[in-house]
Amino acid sequence: MNLGKTKAAMWVEEPTGDFLKVGFRADKVLFSGKSEFQSVDVIETRGHGKMLLNDGLVMLTERDEFIYHDMITHVPMFTHPNPKSVLVIGGGDGGTAREVLRHKGVESVVMVEIDGMVVDACKEFIPQTASDLSNPKLELIIGDGVDYVATTKKKFDVVIVDSTDPIGPATPLFGTEFYQNIKNILNDDGIVVSQAESPFYFAETQQSLLGIIGGLFPIATIYNFNNMGYPGGFWSFTFASKGPHPTKDFKAARVKESGLDFGYYNEDIHHAAFCLPSFQKRNLAEKIKG
Ligand code: SAM
């Protein structure tokens, strides 16, 4: 974490490459640790509530985490006709598991997070996201998601890859073998969505991910959302499916029937998220399938 201090103020600064730096006014460092995988920090910010950083990169802020967690969760959960078993890879802050568990039809969730320090820090300092990590439907495994998908005998309706950027232990989460293994453990109408970086700053990562899932699944596409915490604010998730199409098979009525309310997600956003700006369409034109 880069803590820039001036006489008057403390700032958390997140660099992107050597060309961009985003700063958040910080009031207090609540937790600072180094696990065998990464550094983990929790900061009380002035404008965004508590913030989690891994290796100095913003994972979430309390103020806008609902956007990311709504979109990574409810898009696949409302596309799949009846998701009962869900696997979350990463997601140690608990926000994705919290949203999955709001779906009444869900019978079991497995969450595989490599770093126990992230989970413990969030349980202690960010209960807003970690509140449901003791839910009896949730099996929390502290381990490598890459190994888990290669070895588990369980099958899933929805897999959500809520990972850090493709560095350190998350690097293989952006590779072909990982997605081949996910395909093997998905049921026939299964869906996998993944954190897919910025269409603007990480266009090559998006090309690579789309190429991988497009080579394995009949439906492979990408959808966007805006948040305040990540560089540029404009971000994406990839979507791959063995069956259900994210817009053609989406039954909007199910959203109302669920009785759930959301801060960001709704029936219109579900459709709109798959409408891509021209520069991103051009970048991915060859790779989008279905
Ligand atoms: N919303 C966040 C973002 O996109 O910046 C991601 C949040 S969550 C904190 C990401 C988690 O993925 C981290 O806690 C990290 O430890 C975990 N992770 C990274 N590589 C992993 C792996 N191979 N298996 C399981 N979890 C992994």
Short mmCIF file of C-alpha atoms and ligand atoms in Angstrom, two decimals:
data_model
loop_
_atom_site.label_atom_id
_atom_site.label_comp_id
_atom_site.label_asym_id
_atom_site.label_seq_id
_atom_site.Cartn_x
_atom_site.Cartn_y
_atom_site.Cartn_z
CA MET A 1 0.00 0.00 0.00
CA ASN A 2 1.26 3.48 -0.84
CA LEU A 3 0.44 5.83 2.00
CA GLY A 4 1.19 9.36 0.89
CA LYS A 5 1.31 11.77 3.79
CA THR A 6 1.28 15.52 3.66
CA LYS A 7 1.19 17.75 6.75
CA ALA A 8 -2.55 17.98 6.55
CA ALA A 9 -3.69 14.64 5.21
CA MET A 10 -3.00 10.95 4.62
CA TRP A 11 -3.86 9.45 1.22
CA VAL A 12 -4.00 5.86 -0.07
CA GLU A 13 -2.62 5.90 -3.58
CA GLU A 14 -3.26 3.07 -6.03
CA PRO A 15 -0.95 3.03 -9.05
CA THR A 16 -1.92 1.44 -12.39
CA GLY A 17 1.26 0.67 -14.33
CA ASP A 18 3.44 3.76 -14.54
CA PHE A 19 0.79 6.05 -15.97
CA LEU A 20 -2.09 6.45 -13.51
CA LYS A 21 -2.52 6.96 -9.80
CA VAL A 22 -5.84 7.18 -7.96
CA GLY A 23 -5.90 8.63 -4.43
CA PHE A 24 -8.32 8.17 -1.55
CA ARG A 25 -8.23 10.36 1.56
CA ALA A 26 -7.48 8.05 4.51
CA ASP A 27 -8.24 8.65 8.17
CA LYS A 28 -6.86 5.54 9.85
CA VAL A 29 -5.06 2.25 9.16
CA LEU A 30 -7.22 -0.41 10.84
CA PHE A 31 -5.22 -3.48 9.80
CA SER A 32 -1.97 -4.08 8.00
CA GLY A 33 -0.59 -7.58 7.48
CA LYS A 34 1.53 -9.66 5.14
CA SER A 35 0.42 -13.21 4.39
CA GLU A 36 2.38 -15.77 2.38
CA PHE A 37 0.45 -14.58 -0.70
CA GLN A 38 0.10 -10.81 -0.47
CA SER A 39 -0.15 -7.76 1.74
CA VAL A 40 -3.58 -7.12 3.24
CA ASP A 41 -4.68 -3.70 4.48
CA VAL A 42 -7.92 -2.29 5.80
CA ILE A 43 -8.15 1.51 5.83
CA GLU A 44 -10.80 3.84 7.17
CA THR A 45 -11.21 6.33 4.33
CA ARG A 46 -12.76 9.78 4.46
CA GLY A 47 -15.22 9.36 1.59
CA HIS A 48 -15.69 5.65 0.89
CA GLY A 49 -15.99 3.95 4.29
CA LYS A 50 -13.63 1.09 5.00
CA MET A 51 -11.42 -0.08 2.15
CA LEU A 52 -9.72 -3.46 1.59
CA LEU A 53 -6.45 -3.55 -0.33
CA ASN A 54 -4.47 -6.60 -1.43
CA ASP A 55 -0.91 -5.83 -2.48
CA GLY A 56 -1.81 -2.15 -2.46
CA LEU A 57 -4.66 -2.62 -4.96
CA VAL A 58 -8.20 -1.62 -4.02
CA MET A 59 -10.43 -4.70 -3.62
CA LEU A 60 -13.50 -2.93 -2.31
CA THR A 61 -14.81 0.05 -0.46
CA GLU A 62 -17.85 -0.12 1.78
CA ARG A 63 -19.50 2.68 -0.11
CA ASP A 64 -19.58 1.09 -3.55
CA GLU A 65 -19.01 -2.65 -3.05
CA PHE A 66 -22.71 -3.28 -3.73
CA ILE A 67 -22.18 -2.47 -7.42
CA TYR A 68 -19.48 -5.08 -7.98
CA HIS A 69 -21.18 -7.73 -5.84
CA ASP A 70 -24.61 -7.17 -7.41
CA MET A 71 -23.21 -7.53 -10.90
CA ILE A 72 -20.88 -10.46 -10.38
CA THR A 73 -23.66 -12.40 -8.64
CA HIS A 74 -27.14 -11.54 -9.86
CA VAL A 75 -26.43 -11.58 -13.60
CA PRO A 76 -25.51 -15.33 -13.62
CA MET A 77 -27.98 -16.18 -10.82
CA PHE A 78 -30.93 -14.73 -12.75
CA THR A 79 -29.74 -16.11 -16.09
CA HIS A 80 -29.51 -19.68 -14.81
CA PRO A 81 -33.06 -21.10 -14.60
CA ASN A 82 -32.66 -22.64 -11.14
CA PRO A 83 -29.24 -22.28 -9.51
CA LYS A 84 -28.90 -24.54 -6.48
CA SER A 85 -25.18 -25.18 -6.13
CA VAL A 86 -22.71 -22.33 -6.44
CA LEU A 87 -18.91 -22.16 -6.29
CA VAL A 88 -17.10 -18.91 -5.50
CA ILE A 89 -13.35 -18.79 -6.21
CA GLY A 90 -11.59 -16.01 -4.27
CA GLY A 91 -14.03 -13.47 -2.88
CA GLY A 92 -12.44 -13.55 0.59
CA ASP A 93 -14.21 -10.35 1.65
CA GLY A 94 -17.51 -12.30 1.60
CA GLY A 95 -19.53 -9.87 -0.54
CA THR A 96 -20.19 -12.32 -3.37
CA ALA A 97 -21.15 -15.16 -1.01
CA ARG A 98 -23.48 -12.76 0.81
CA GLU A 99 -25.32 -11.95 -2.44
CA VAL A 100 -25.47 -15.58 -3.61
CA LEU A 101 -26.99 -16.63 -0.29
CA ARG A 102 -29.84 -14.14 -0.71
CA HIS A 103 -31.25 -16.39 -3.45
CA LYS A 104 -33.77 -18.64 -1.68
CA GLY A 105 -33.35 -21.55 -4.11
CA VAL A 106 -29.64 -21.89 -3.34
CA GLU A 107 -28.94 -25.09 -1.41
CA SER A 108 -25.16 -24.99 -1.08
CA VAL A 109 -22.28 -22.61 -1.69
CA VAL A 110 -18.60 -23.54 -1.67
CA MET A 111 -16.16 -20.65 -1.41
CA VAL A 112 -12.45 -21.28 -1.99
CA GLU A 113 -10.25 -18.39 -0.94
CA ILE A 114 -6.48 -18.85 -0.91
CA ASP A 115 -5.71 -16.33 1.83
CA GLY A 116 -7.11 -16.79 5.33
CA MET A 117 -5.78 -13.37 6.29
CA VAL A 118 -8.23 -11.67 3.89
CA VAL A 119 -11.15 -13.56 5.43
CA ASP A 120 -10.08 -12.86 9.02
CA ALA A 121 -9.41 -9.16 8.37
CA CYS A 122 -12.81 -8.74 6.72
CA LYS A 123 -14.63 -10.65 9.47
CA GLU A 124 -13.10 -8.31 12.02
CA PHE A 125 -13.15 -4.98 10.19
CA ILE A 126 -15.61 -5.21 7.28
CA PRO A 127 -18.66 -7.13 8.54
CA GLN A 128 -20.70 -5.37 5.85
CA THR A 129 -19.31 -7.88 3.34
CA ALA A 130 -18.23 -10.71 5.66
CA SER A 131 -21.56 -10.93 7.50
CA ASP A 132 -22.71 -14.20 5.93
CA LEU A 133 -19.47 -16.18 6.02
CA SER A 134 -20.84 -18.33 8.87
CA ASN A 135 -24.05 -19.16 7.00
CA PRO A 136 -24.76 -22.92 7.37
CA LYS A 137 -25.27 -23.28 3.59
CA LEU A 138 -21.70 -22.05 3.00
CA GLU A 139 -18.61 -24.26 3.05
CA LEU A 140 -15.57 -21.99 3.31
CA ILE A 141 -12.32 -23.59 2.18
CA ILE A 142 -9.03 -21.80 2.67
CA GLY A 143 -7.11 -23.16 -0.30
CA ASP A 144 -6.12 -22.65 -3.90
CA GLY A 145 -9.06 -22.37 -6.28
CA VAL A 146 -6.90 -23.78 -9.08
CA ASP A 147 -6.38 -27.04 -7.16
CA TYR A 148 -10.00 -27.16 -6.06
CA VAL A 149 -11.50 -27.07 -9.56
CA ALA A 150 -8.94 -29.67 -10.71
CA THR A 151 -9.80 -32.17 -7.98
CA THR A 152 -13.34 -31.71 -6.66
CA LYS A 153 -15.98 -34.34 -7.44
CA LYS A 154 -18.80 -31.82 -6.85
CA LYS A 155 -20.85 -30.29 -9.64
CA PHE A 156 -22.09 -26.71 -9.76
CA ASP A 157 -24.78 -24.70 -11.53
CA VAL A 158 -22.91 -21.41 -11.26
CA VAL A 159 -19.21 -20.69 -10.72
CA ILE A 160 -18.15 -17.14 -9.82
CA VAL A 161 -14.47 -16.23 -10.11
CA ASP A 162 -14.09 -13.24 -7.78
CA SER A 163 -10.36 -12.86 -8.09
CA THR A 164 -7.62 -10.31 -7.81
CA ASP A 165 -5.75 -9.09 -10.89
CA PRO A 166 -3.69 -11.66 -12.87
CA ILE A 167 -0.64 -11.44 -10.65
CA GLY A 168 0.74 -13.80 -7.95
CA PRO A 169 -1.63 -16.64 -6.95
CA ALA A 170 -4.38 -15.29 -9.22
CA THR A 171 -2.32 -15.68 -12.43
CA PRO A 172 -3.57 -19.23 -13.22
CA LEU A 173 -7.16 -18.04 -12.70
CA PHE A 174 -6.77 -16.34 -16.08
CA GLY A 175 -5.55 -19.49 -17.88
CA THR A 176 -7.04 -22.20 -20.12
CA GLU A 177 -6.55 -25.17 -17.79
CA PHE A 178 -8.49 -23.44 -15.02
CA TYR A 179 -11.48 -22.86 -17.33
CA GLN A 180 -11.31 -26.39 -18.74
CA ASN A 181 -11.58 -27.68 -15.16
CA ILE A 182 -14.48 -25.33 -14.44
CA LYS A 183 -16.24 -26.63 -17.55
CA ASN A 184 -15.79 -30.18 -16.20
CA ILE A 185 -17.44 -29.36 -12.85
CA LEU A 186 -20.35 -27.36 -14.26
CA ASN A 187 -23.72 -29.04 -14.73
CA ASP A 188 -25.22 -29.15 -18.23
CA ASP A 189 -26.76 -25.68 -18.08
CA GLY A 190 -23.91 -24.27 -16.00
CA ILE A 191 -22.55 -20.72 -16.11
CA VAL A 192 -19.21 -19.21 -15.11
CA VAL A 193 -18.59 -15.48 -14.64
CA SER A 194 -15.25 -13.90 -13.80
CA GLN A 195 -13.72 -10.60 -12.80
CA ALA A 196 -12.34 -9.38 -16.13
CA GLU A 197 -10.53 -6.10 -15.52
CA SER A 198 -11.01 -2.81 -17.39
CA PRO A 199 -12.04 -2.68 -21.06
CA PHE A 200 -10.08 0.55 -21.38
CA TYR A 201 -6.83 -0.19 -19.54
CA PHE A 202 -6.66 -4.00 -19.82
CA ALA A 203 -8.02 -4.70 -23.30
CA GLU A 204 -5.47 -7.47 -23.86
CA THR A 205 -6.51 -9.33 -20.72
CA GLN A 206 -10.10 -9.21 -21.95
CA GLN A 207 -9.06 -10.53 -25.38
CA SER A 208 -7.16 -13.36 -23.77
CA LEU A 209 -10.00 -14.32 -21.38
CA LEU A 210 -12.62 -14.21 -24.14
CA GLY A 211 -10.36 -16.33 -26.34
CA ILE A 212 -10.09 -18.94 -23.58
CA ILE A 213 -13.78 -19.19 -22.69
CA GLY A 214 -14.82 -18.92 -26.36
CA GLY A 215 -12.66 -21.97 -27.09
CA LEU A 216 -14.50 -23.99 -24.44
CA PHE A 217 -18.12 -22.82 -24.16
CA PRO A 218 -20.89 -22.33 -26.76
CA ILE A 219 -21.72 -18.96 -25.23
CA ALA A 220 -18.87 -16.61 -24.30
CA THR A 221 -19.32 -12.91 -23.83
CA ILE A 222 -18.64 -9.99 -21.51
CA TYR A 223 -20.66 -7.41 -19.59
CA ASN A 224 -19.82 -4.09 -17.99
CA PHE A 225 -20.53 -2.05 -14.90
CA ASN A 226 -19.27 1.18 -13.39
CA ASN A 227 -17.83 1.55 -9.95
CA MET A 228 -15.88 4.14 -8.03
CA GLY A 229 -13.02 2.11 -6.58
CA TYR A 230 -11.19 0.66 -9.59
CA PRO A 231 -8.92 2.59 -11.97
CA GLY A 232 -11.10 4.42 -14.47
CA GLY A 233 -14.29 3.13 -12.84
CA PHE A 234 -15.37 1.20 -15.96
CA TRP A 235 -15.04 -2.57 -15.44
CA SER A 236 -16.15 -5.95 -16.80
CA PHE A 237 -17.05 -9.54 -16.03
CA THR A 238 -16.76 -12.36 -18.56
CA PHE A 239 -19.78 -14.67 -18.95
CA ALA A 240 -19.55 -18.23 -20.29
CA SER A 241 -22.41 -20.71 -20.43
CA LYS A 242 -23.09 -24.29 -21.44
CA GLY A 243 -26.73 -23.41 -22.19
CA PRO A 244 -28.62 -20.31 -21.00
CA HIS A 245 -27.99 -17.12 -22.97
CA PRO A 246 -27.58 -14.06 -20.73
CA THR A 247 -30.12 -11.87 -22.54
CA LYS A 248 -32.20 -14.17 -24.83
CA ASP A 249 -32.98 -16.64 -22.03
CA PHE A 250 -33.22 -14.07 -19.23
CA LYS A 251 -36.71 -14.03 -17.66
CA ALA A 252 -37.07 -10.55 -16.23
CA ALA A 253 -40.15 -11.57 -14.20
CA ARG A 254 -37.97 -13.78 -12.01
CA VAL A 255 -36.23 -10.71 -10.60
CA LYS A 256 -39.50 -9.30 -9.21
CA GLU A 257 -40.68 -12.72 -8.10
CA SER A 258 -37.49 -13.18 -6.07
CA GLY A 259 -38.58 -10.36 -3.74
CA LEU A 260 -34.95 -9.20 -3.60
CA ASP A 261 -34.01 -5.55 -3.83
CA PHE A 262 -30.72 -4.20 -5.10
CA GLY A 263 -28.62 -1.07 -5.03
CA TYR A 264 -27.43 -1.39 -8.65
CA TYR A 265 -28.77 -4.49 -10.41
CA ASN A 266 -32.23 -4.54 -11.99
CA GLU A 267 -33.92 -6.04 -15.06
CA ASP A 268 -32.89 -3.16 -17.33
CA ILE A 269 -29.29 -3.13 -16.14
CA HIS A 270 -29.13 -6.89 -16.78
CA HIS A 271 -29.79 -6.28 -20.48
CA ALA A 272 -27.88 -3.01 -20.76
CA ALA A 273 -24.72 -4.45 -19.23
CA PHE A 274 -24.25 -6.63 -22.31
CA CYS A 275 -24.42 -3.62 -24.68
CA LEU A 276 -20.76 -2.87 -25.34
CA PRO A 277 -19.19 0.40 -26.46
CA SER A 278 -17.72 0.32 -29.97
CA PHE A 279 -14.05 0.28 -28.94
CA GLN A 280 -14.65 -2.79 -26.77
CA LYS A 281 -16.77 -4.49 -29.45
CA ARG A 282 -13.95 -3.95 -31.95
CA ASN A 283 -11.41 -5.36 -29.51
CA LEU A 284 -13.46 -8.49 -28.84
CA ALA A 285 -15.45 -8.88 -32.07
CA GLU A 286 -13.74 -12.10 -33.14
CA LYS A 287 -14.03 -13.67 -29.72
CA ILE A 288 -17.62 -13.14 -28.57
CA LYS A 289 -19.75 -16.26 -29.15
CA GLY A 290 -23.46 -17.02 -28.96
N1 SAM B 1 -13.43 -7.42 -5.90
C1 SAM B 1 -12.04 -7.64 -5.97
C2 SAM B 1 -11.34 -7.08 -7.15
O1 SAM B 1 -11.73 -7.38 -8.29
O2 SAM B 1 -10.39 -6.34 -6.96
C3 SAM B 1 -11.70 -9.07 -5.72
C4 SAM B 1 -12.03 -9.35 -4.31
S1 SAM B 1 -11.48 -10.74 -3.49
C5 SAM B 1 -10.72 -9.92 -2.12
C6 SAM B 1 -10.18 -11.45 -4.43
C7 SAM B 1 -9.56 -12.63 -3.70
O3 SAM B 1 -9.06 -13.59 -4.63
C8 SAM B 1 -8.38 -12.25 -2.81
O4 SAM B 1 -8.76 -12.30 -1.47
C9 SAM B 1 -7.31 -13.30 -3.16
O5 SAM B 1 -6.64 -13.81 -2.02
C10 SAM B 1 -8.15 -14.36 -3.86
N2 SAM B 1 -7.36 -15.25 -4.72
C11 SAM B 1 -6.33 -14.91 -5.54
N3 SAM B 1 -5.84 -16.02 -6.13
C12 SAM B 1 -6.58 -17.07 -5.69
C13 SAM B 1 -6.55 -18.47 -5.93
N4 SAM B 1 -5.65 -19.02 -6.75
N5 SAM B 1 -7.47 -19.26 -5.30
C14 SAM B 1 -8.37 -18.72 -4.46
N6 SAM B 1 -8.44 -17.40 -4.17
C15 SAM B 1 -7.56 -16.59 -4.79
#
